[in-house]
Amino acid sequence: MTGLVESEQLERALLARPRNSAAPFGIYVHVPFCATRCGYCDFNTYTAGELGTSASPQSWLEGLRCELDQAARLFGDAPAADTVFVGGGTPSLLGGDGLAEVLDAVRGTFGLSGGAEVTTESNPESTSPQFFDRIRDSGYTRVSLGMQSAAAHVLKVLDRTHTPGRAVAAAKEARAAGFEHVNLDLIYGTPGERDSDLDASLDAVLAAGVDHVSAYALIVEDGTALARRVRRGELPAPDDDVLASRYERIDSALAAAGLSWYEVSNWAADADAVCKHNIGYWDGGDWWGAGPGAHSHVAGVRWWNVKHPARYAETLAAGQLPVGGSEVLTGAEQHMERVMLTTRLRSGLPLDALDSDERAAADAVVERGLLRQAGERLILTDRGRLLADGVIRDVLR
């Protein structure tokens, strides 16, 4: 069924494969707006100049309400959302009132389960104490701030607009507003970054008192300004050995401060600090992705929305879900994804998820010291985390 674009066909597929009502359910909301375009980013985002008059935050919000309403009606007895994650783009550009309206749209359609985790991403430069007070009062429980680095010259290479100290200040403002769960994102391996720059970034993260840190190796994505600069020889490509060394440096500093890895790129102070929405992705859960270009997954059916905000709004105004394409995952595809995703988790890969050939391949990886067996699960070793993609390929070969 790959490539279906009609919402009616998607609806039939979902009705034919009802979800497990006992499984957690998440809502992802994609905000496609950014003040400027970062040189490394290939996400589905648009600046005001790129959109012109074809779309606006208001038309996007109207479309979002319509999509969520259609989605809830499609389920019939719509599941309450256990998690909500507002990402982008730059959700904080909507302001506190705009993000409150987003959450109200989820409440008015799917509703929220008791104790639901509600996260928004934010750019430090578009936040303030008043912003955090407003979104906390409206029901958000978690904030994720894009820090990337504390070094000004690294931020410049990444085309980030915030000043080096602003992310830490924003994290402290969020905590002062009552947010117990605050995440800071780091990017490591940027051309020109030194060990001392990374150490300064880690010191700043720990000084902010956050309970969650995400750290991602810089990837040079095709079609980005960064990729063009690397291709022209203006900047060197990230070095794999340097990336591995930086990852070890990050893990060591965070572990010493009491933050433990629970997914290859994520560390948390305790079980309450873990991002439950993202765990839903890694555990193969169900979620509805609303907004331009958002991806969804329910009961082995995956689909993605049209990308441009104007077309997104127009399709919904015409009474159709804004489906750009979809597929029904085969049993083999679901198995492959389960191995790929759960292997990255500290909880590990269940042995009973593997067939006999995969079990033999996994045993060979254990002998190489990249996996270890703990009861009935296989867990990446410290060295295995550095080579996680290769470990997964070897198990699935």
Coordinates of C-alpha atoms in Angstrom, one line a residue:
M1 CA 0.0 0.0 0.0
T2 CA 3.1 2.2 -0.1
G3 CA 2.4 5.7 -1.5
L4 CA -1.4 6.0 -0.9
V5 CA -2.3 9.6 -0.8
E6 CA -6.1 9.6 -0.4
S7 CA -7.3 10.0 3.2
E8 CA -10.2 7.6 2.5
Q9 CA -7.8 4.8 1.8
L10 CA -5.8 5.5 4.9
E11 CA -9.0 5.5 7.0
R12 CA -9.9 2.1 5.6
A13 CA -6.5 0.7 6.5
L14 CA -6.7 2.0 10.1
L15 CA -10.2 0.7 10.6
A16 CA -9.0 -2.7 9.3
R17 CA -6.1 -2.8 11.8
P18 CA -7.5 -1.5 15.1
R19 CA -4.9 -0.4 17.7
N20 CA -4.3 -2.1 21.0
S21 CA -6.3 0.0 23.4
A22 CA -4.1 -0.9 26.3
A23 CA -0.9 0.5 24.6
P24 CA 0.2 4.1 25.3
F25 CA -0.9 6.7 22.8
G26 CA 0.9 9.9 21.9
I27 CA 0.2 13.1 19.9
Y28 CA 3.0 14.8 18.1
V29 CA 2.4 18.4 16.8
H30 CA 4.7 19.8 14.2
V31 CA 5.2 23.6 14.2
P32 CA 6.8 24.4 10.9
F33 CA 7.9 28.0 11.6
C34 CA 11.4 29.3 12.3
A35 CA 12.8 32.8 12.6
T36 CA 15.9 31.8 10.6
R37 CA 17.1 28.6 9.0
C38 CA 20.0 26.9 10.7
G39 CA 22.7 25.7 8.3
Y40 CA 22.7 22.1 9.5
C41 CA 18.9 21.6 9.7
D42 CA 16.9 19.6 7.1
F43 CA 13.6 19.6 9.0
N44 CA 10.3 20.6 7.4
T45 CA 10.5 24.3 8.5
Y46 CA 9.9 27.7 6.9
T47 CA 10.8 31.2 7.6
A48 CA 8.3 34.1 7.2
G49 CA 10.1 35.2 4.0
E50 CA 9.9 31.7 2.5
L51 CA 6.2 31.4 3.2
G52 CA 5.2 35.0 2.2
T53 CA 1.4 35.2 2.4
S54 CA 0.7 31.6 1.6
A55 CA 0.5 30.5 5.2
S56 CA 0.6 31.9 8.7
P57 CA 0.6 30.6 12.3
Q58 CA -3.2 31.3 12.4
S59 CA -4.0 29.3 9.3
W60 CA -1.7 26.5 10.6
L61 CA -3.6 26.5 13.9
E62 CA -6.9 26.3 12.2
G63 CA -5.7 23.4 10.2
L64 CA -4.3 21.7 13.3
R65 CA -7.7 21.9 15.0
C66 CA -9.3 20.5 12.0
E67 CA -6.8 17.6 11.7
L68 CA -7.1 16.7 15.3
D69 CA -10.9 16.8 15.1
Q70 CA -11.0 14.5 12.0
A71 CA -8.4 12.2 13.6
A72 CA -10.5 11.8 16.8
R73 CA -13.6 11.1 14.9
L74 CA -11.8 8.5 12.8
F75 CA -11.0 6.5 15.9
G76 CA -14.6 6.6 17.1
D77 CA -13.8 6.0 20.8
A78 CA -10.7 8.3 20.6
P79 CA -7.9 7.3 22.9
A80 CA -6.8 9.9 25.4
A81 CA -3.3 11.1 24.8
D82 CA -0.7 9.7 27.3
T83 CA 1.9 12.0 25.9
V84 CA 2.0 15.2 23.8
F85 CA 5.1 16.5 22.1
V86 CA 5.1 19.9 20.3
G87 CA 8.2 20.1 18.1
G88 CA 9.4 21.9 15.1
G89 CA 10.5 24.2 13.8
T90 CA 10.3 26.6 16.7
P91 CA 7.2 26.1 18.8
S92 CA 8.1 29.0 21.1
L93 CA 7.6 31.4 18.2
L94 CA 3.8 30.8 18.9
G95 CA 4.3 32.4 22.3
G96 CA 2.7 31.2 25.5
D97 CA -0.8 31.9 24.3
G98 CA -0.3 30.1 21.0
L99 CA 1.1 27.0 22.7
A100 CA -1.9 27.1 25.1
E101 CA -4.2 27.0 22.1
V102 CA -2.3 24.0 20.7
L103 CA -2.8 22.1 23.9
D104 CA -6.5 23.1 24.1
A105 CA -6.9 21.7 20.7
V106 CA -5.6 18.3 21.9
R107 CA -7.8 18.4 25.0
G108 CA -10.9 19.3 23.0
T109 CA -10.4 16.3 20.6
F110 CA -8.5 13.4 22.1
G111 CA -8.2 14.6 25.6
L112 CA -5.4 13.9 28.0
S113 CA -5.0 10.9 30.3
G114 CA -4.3 11.4 34.0
G115 CA -0.7 12.4 34.5
A116 CA -0.1 12.9 30.8
E117 CA 3.4 14.1 29.9
V118 CA 3.2 17.3 27.8
T119 CA 6.4 18.6 26.2
T120 CA 7.3 21.6 24.0
E121 CA 10.5 22.3 22.3
S122 CA 11.7 25.9 22.6
N123 CA 14.4 28.2 21.2
P124 CA 16.0 30.0 24.1
E125 CA 15.8 33.3 22.3
S126 CA 12.0 33.2 22.0
T127 CA 11.4 32.4 25.7
S128 CA 11.1 34.5 28.9
P129 CA 9.9 34.0 32.5
Q130 CA 6.4 35.1 31.4
F131 CA 6.5 32.5 28.6
F132 CA 7.3 29.7 30.9
D133 CA 4.7 30.8 33.5
R134 CA 2.0 30.8 30.7
I135 CA 2.8 27.4 29.3
R136 CA 3.1 25.8 32.8
D137 CA -0.3 27.3 33.7
S138 CA -1.8 25.9 30.5
G139 CA -0.7 22.3 31.3
Y140 CA 2.8 21.7 29.8
T141 CA 4.9 19.5 32.1
R142 CA 8.2 19.4 30.3
V143 CA 10.4 21.8 28.2
S144 CA 13.1 20.9 25.8
L145 CA 15.6 23.7 24.9
G146 CA 17.9 23.8 22.0
M147 CA 21.3 24.7 23.4
Q148 CA 23.7 23.0 20.9
S149 CA 26.9 24.5 22.4
A150 CA 28.1 27.1 24.9
A151 CA 30.9 28.2 22.4
A152 CA 30.0 31.3 20.3
H153 CA 32.2 30.2 17.4
V154 CA 30.4 26.8 17.3
L155 CA 27.0 28.4 17.3
K156 CA 28.1 30.6 14.5
V157 CA 29.1 27.5 12.3
L158 CA 25.7 26.0 13.1
D159 CA 23.9 29.4 12.2
R160 CA 22.3 29.4 15.7
T161 CA 21.0 32.8 16.7
H162 CA 21.0 32.5 20.5
T163 CA 23.8 33.8 22.6
P164 CA 26.0 31.3 24.4
G165 CA 24.5 31.8 27.9
R166 CA 20.9 32.2 26.9
A167 CA 20.0 28.4 26.9
V168 CA 21.2 28.0 30.5
A169 CA 19.3 31.1 31.6
A170 CA 16.2 29.8 29.9
A171 CA 16.5 26.5 31.6
K172 CA 16.7 28.2 35.0
E173 CA 13.7 30.3 34.1
A174 CA 11.7 27.2 33.2
R175 CA 12.7 25.6 36.6
A176 CA 11.7 28.7 38.4
A177 CA 8.3 28.6 36.7
G178 CA 7.7 25.2 38.2
F179 CA 9.0 22.8 35.5
E180 CA 10.5 19.8 37.2
H181 CA 11.5 18.3 33.8
V182 CA 13.8 20.4 31.6
N183 CA 15.9 19.1 28.8
L184 CA 18.9 20.7 27.0
D185 CA 20.0 19.5 23.6
L186 CA 23.6 19.4 22.6
I187 CA 25.2 18.9 19.2
Y188 CA 28.8 17.6 19.2
G189 CA 31.4 17.3 16.5
T190 CA 30.8 20.6 14.8
P191 CA 33.8 21.7 12.6
G192 CA 36.1 23.9 14.8
E193 CA 34.8 22.5 18.1
R194 CA 37.5 21.7 20.6
D195 CA 37.5 19.4 23.6
S196 CA 37.6 22.5 25.7
D197 CA 34.5 23.9 24.0
L198 CA 32.6 20.6 24.7
D199 CA 33.8 20.7 28.3
A200 CA 32.5 24.2 28.7
S201 CA 29.1 23.2 27.2
L202 CA 28.9 20.3 29.6
D203 CA 29.8 22.5 32.6
A204 CA 27.0 24.9 31.5
V205 CA 24.5 22.1 31.1
L206 CA 25.2 20.8 34.6
A207 CA 25.1 24.3 36.1
A208 CA 21.6 24.7 34.7
G209 CA 20.3 22.0 37.0
V210 CA 18.4 20.1 34.3
D211 CA 17.3 16.5 34.7
H212 CA 17.6 15.5 31.1
V213 CA 20.2 15.9 28.4
S214 CA 20.1 14.9 24.7
A215 CA 23.4 14.9 22.8
Y216 CA 23.6 14.3 19.0
A217 CA 26.6 13.9 16.7
L218 CA 26.5 16.5 14.0
I219 CA 25.2 14.9 10.7
V220 CA 25.8 16.8 7.5
E221 CA 22.5 16.4 5.7
D222 CA 22.2 16.7 1.9
G223 CA 20.7 19.9 0.7
T224 CA 21.6 22.0 3.7
A225 CA 23.8 25.1 3.8
L226 CA 26.3 23.1 6.0
A227 CA 26.6 20.4 3.3
R228 CA 27.3 23.0 0.7
R229 CA 30.1 24.5 2.8
V230 CA 31.6 21.0 3.4
R231 CA 31.4 20.2 -0.3
R232 CA 33.1 23.4 -1.2
G233 CA 35.9 22.7 1.2
E234 CA 35.1 25.6 3.5
L235 CA 34.6 23.3 6.5
P236 CA 35.8 19.7 7.2
A237 CA 33.4 16.9 7.5
P238 CA 32.9 15.6 11.0
D239 CA 35.5 13.0 11.9
D240 CA 34.2 9.6 13.2
D241 CA 37.1 9.1 15.7
V242 CA 36.5 12.6 17.1
L243 CA 32.8 12.0 17.4
A244 CA 33.4 8.8 19.3
S245 CA 35.8 10.5 21.7
R246 CA 33.3 13.4 22.2
Y247 CA 30.5 10.9 23.0
E248 CA 32.7 9.2 25.6
R249 CA 33.5 12.6 27.1
I250 CA 29.8 13.5 27.3
D251 CA 28.8 10.2 28.8
S252 CA 31.5 10.4 31.4
A253 CA 30.6 13.9 32.5
L254 CA 26.9 13.2 32.7
A255 CA 27.3 10.0 34.5
A256 CA 29.6 11.6 37.1
A257 CA 26.8 14.2 37.6
G258 CA 24.2 11.5 38.2
L259 CA 22.5 11.4 34.7
S260 CA 22.3 7.9 33.2
W261 CA 21.9 7.0 29.6
Y262 CA 18.6 5.3 28.8
E263 CA 18.8 5.6 25.0
V264 CA 22.1 6.0 23.1
S265 CA 21.7 9.8 22.7
N266 CA 19.7 10.6 25.9
W267 CA 20.5 10.8 29.6
A268 CA 18.1 11.3 32.5
A269 CA 18.5 11.9 36.3
D270 CA 15.9 9.2 37.1
A271 CA 12.9 7.3 35.7
D272 CA 10.6 10.3 36.1
A273 CA 12.9 12.4 34.0
V274 CA 12.9 10.0 31.0
C275 CA 11.0 11.4 27.9
K276 CA 8.0 9.1 27.8
H277 CA 6.9 10.4 24.4
N278 CA 10.1 9.4 22.8
I279 CA 10.1 6.0 24.6
G280 CA 6.8 5.5 22.7
Y281 CA 8.6 5.8 19.4
W282 CA 11.5 3.5 20.4
D283 CA 9.1 0.9 21.8
G284 CA 7.1 0.8 18.6
G285 CA 4.1 2.5 20.1
D286 CA 1.2 4.4 18.4
W287 CA 1.0 8.1 17.8
W288 CA -0.8 10.6 15.7
G289 CA 1.5 13.2 14.1
A290 CA -0.4 16.4 13.3
G291 CA 0.9 19.3 11.3
P292 CA 2.7 19.8 7.9
G293 CA 5.1 16.9 7.2
A294 CA 4.3 15.1 10.5
H295 CA 4.6 11.3 10.6
S296 CA 2.2 9.0 12.4
H297 CA 2.0 5.3 13.3
V298 CA -1.0 3.3 14.4
A299 CA -1.2 -0.5 14.5
G300 CA 1.5 -1.1 11.9
V301 CA 0.1 1.6 9.6
R302 CA 2.5 4.5 9.0
W303 CA 1.7 7.7 7.1
W304 CA 3.0 11.2 6.7
N305 CA 1.4 14.6 6.0
V306 CA 1.9 16.9 3.0
K307 CA 4.8 19.2 3.8
H308 CA 3.9 22.7 2.8
P309 CA 1.8 24.6 5.3
A310 CA -0.4 26.2 2.6
R311 CA -1.3 22.8 1.1
Y312 CA -1.8 21.3 4.5
A313 CA -4.4 23.9 5.4
E314 CA -6.1 23.7 2.0
T315 CA -6.4 19.9 2.1
L316 CA -8.0 20.1 5.6
A317 CA -10.4 22.9 4.5
A318 CA -11.5 20.6 1.7
G319 CA -12.5 18.0 4.3
Q320 CA -9.7 15.5 3.8
L321 CA -6.8 14.4 6.0
P322 CA -3.6 15.9 4.6
V323 CA -2.0 12.6 3.8
G324 CA 1.1 12.8 1.6
G325 CA 1.8 9.0 1.6
S326 CA 1.3 5.9 3.7
E327 CA 2.3 2.3 4.1
V328 CA 1.2 -0.8 5.9
L329 CA 4.3 -2.4 7.5
T330 CA 4.8 -6.1 6.9
G331 CA 5.6 -8.4 9.8
A332 CA 9.2 -8.5 8.6
E333 CA 9.4 -4.7 8.6
Q334 CA 7.9 -4.4 12.1
H335 CA 10.4 -7.0 13.3
M336 CA 13.3 -5.1 11.8
E337 CA 12.2 -1.8 13.4
R338 CA 11.7 -3.5 16.7
V339 CA 15.3 -4.7 16.7
M340 CA 16.6 -1.4 15.4
L341 CA 14.9 0.7 18.0
T342 CA 14.9 -1.4 21.2
T343 CA 18.6 -2.2 20.8
R344 CA 19.3 1.5 21.3
L345 CA 17.6 1.4 24.7
R346 CA 19.3 0.7 28.0
S347 CA 16.5 -1.7 28.8
G348 CA 17.8 -3.7 25.8
L349 CA 16.6 -6.1 23.2
P350 CA 14.5 -9.1 24.3
L351 CA 16.1 -12.4 23.3
D352 CA 12.8 -13.8 22.3
A353 CA 12.5 -11.1 19.7
L354 CA 15.2 -12.8 17.6
D355 CA 15.0 -15.8 15.3
S356 CA 17.7 -18.5 15.5
D357 CA 19.9 -16.9 12.9
E358 CA 19.7 -13.5 14.5
R359 CA 20.4 -15.1 17.9
A360 CA 23.6 -16.7 16.5
A361 CA 24.6 -13.3 15.0
A362 CA 23.9 -11.6 18.4
D363 CA 26.1 -14.2 20.2
A364 CA 29.0 -13.3 17.9
V365 CA 28.5 -9.6 18.7
V366 CA 28.5 -10.5 22.4
E367 CA 31.8 -12.2 21.9
R368 CA 33.2 -9.0 20.4
G369 CA 32.2 -7.1 23.5
L370 CA 29.6 -4.9 21.9
L371 CA 26.6 -6.5 23.5
R372 CA 26.2 -8.1 26.9
Q373 CA 23.5 -10.5 28.1
A374 CA 21.5 -9.5 31.2
G375 CA 18.9 -12.1 31.9
E376 CA 16.7 -12.4 28.8
R377 CA 17.9 -9.2 27.2
L378 CA 20.8 -8.0 25.2
I379 CA 22.2 -4.6 26.1
L380 CA 24.8 -2.4 24.4
T381 CA 28.1 -2.2 26.2
D382 CA 29.9 1.2 26.4
R383 CA 31.9 0.4 23.3
G384 CA 28.8 -1.0 21.6
R385 CA 27.0 2.3 22.0
L386 CA 29.7 3.9 19.9
L387 CA 29.0 1.4 17.1
A388 CA 25.2 0.9 17.7
D389 CA 24.3 1.1 14.0
G390 CA 26.8 -1.5 13.1
V391 CA 25.7 -3.8 15.9
I392 CA 22.1 -3.6 14.6
R393 CA 23.2 -4.4 11.1
D394 CA 25.2 -7.4 12.3
V395 CA 22.3 -8.8 14.3
L396 CA 19.8 -8.3 11.3
R397 CA 22.1 -9.5 8.6

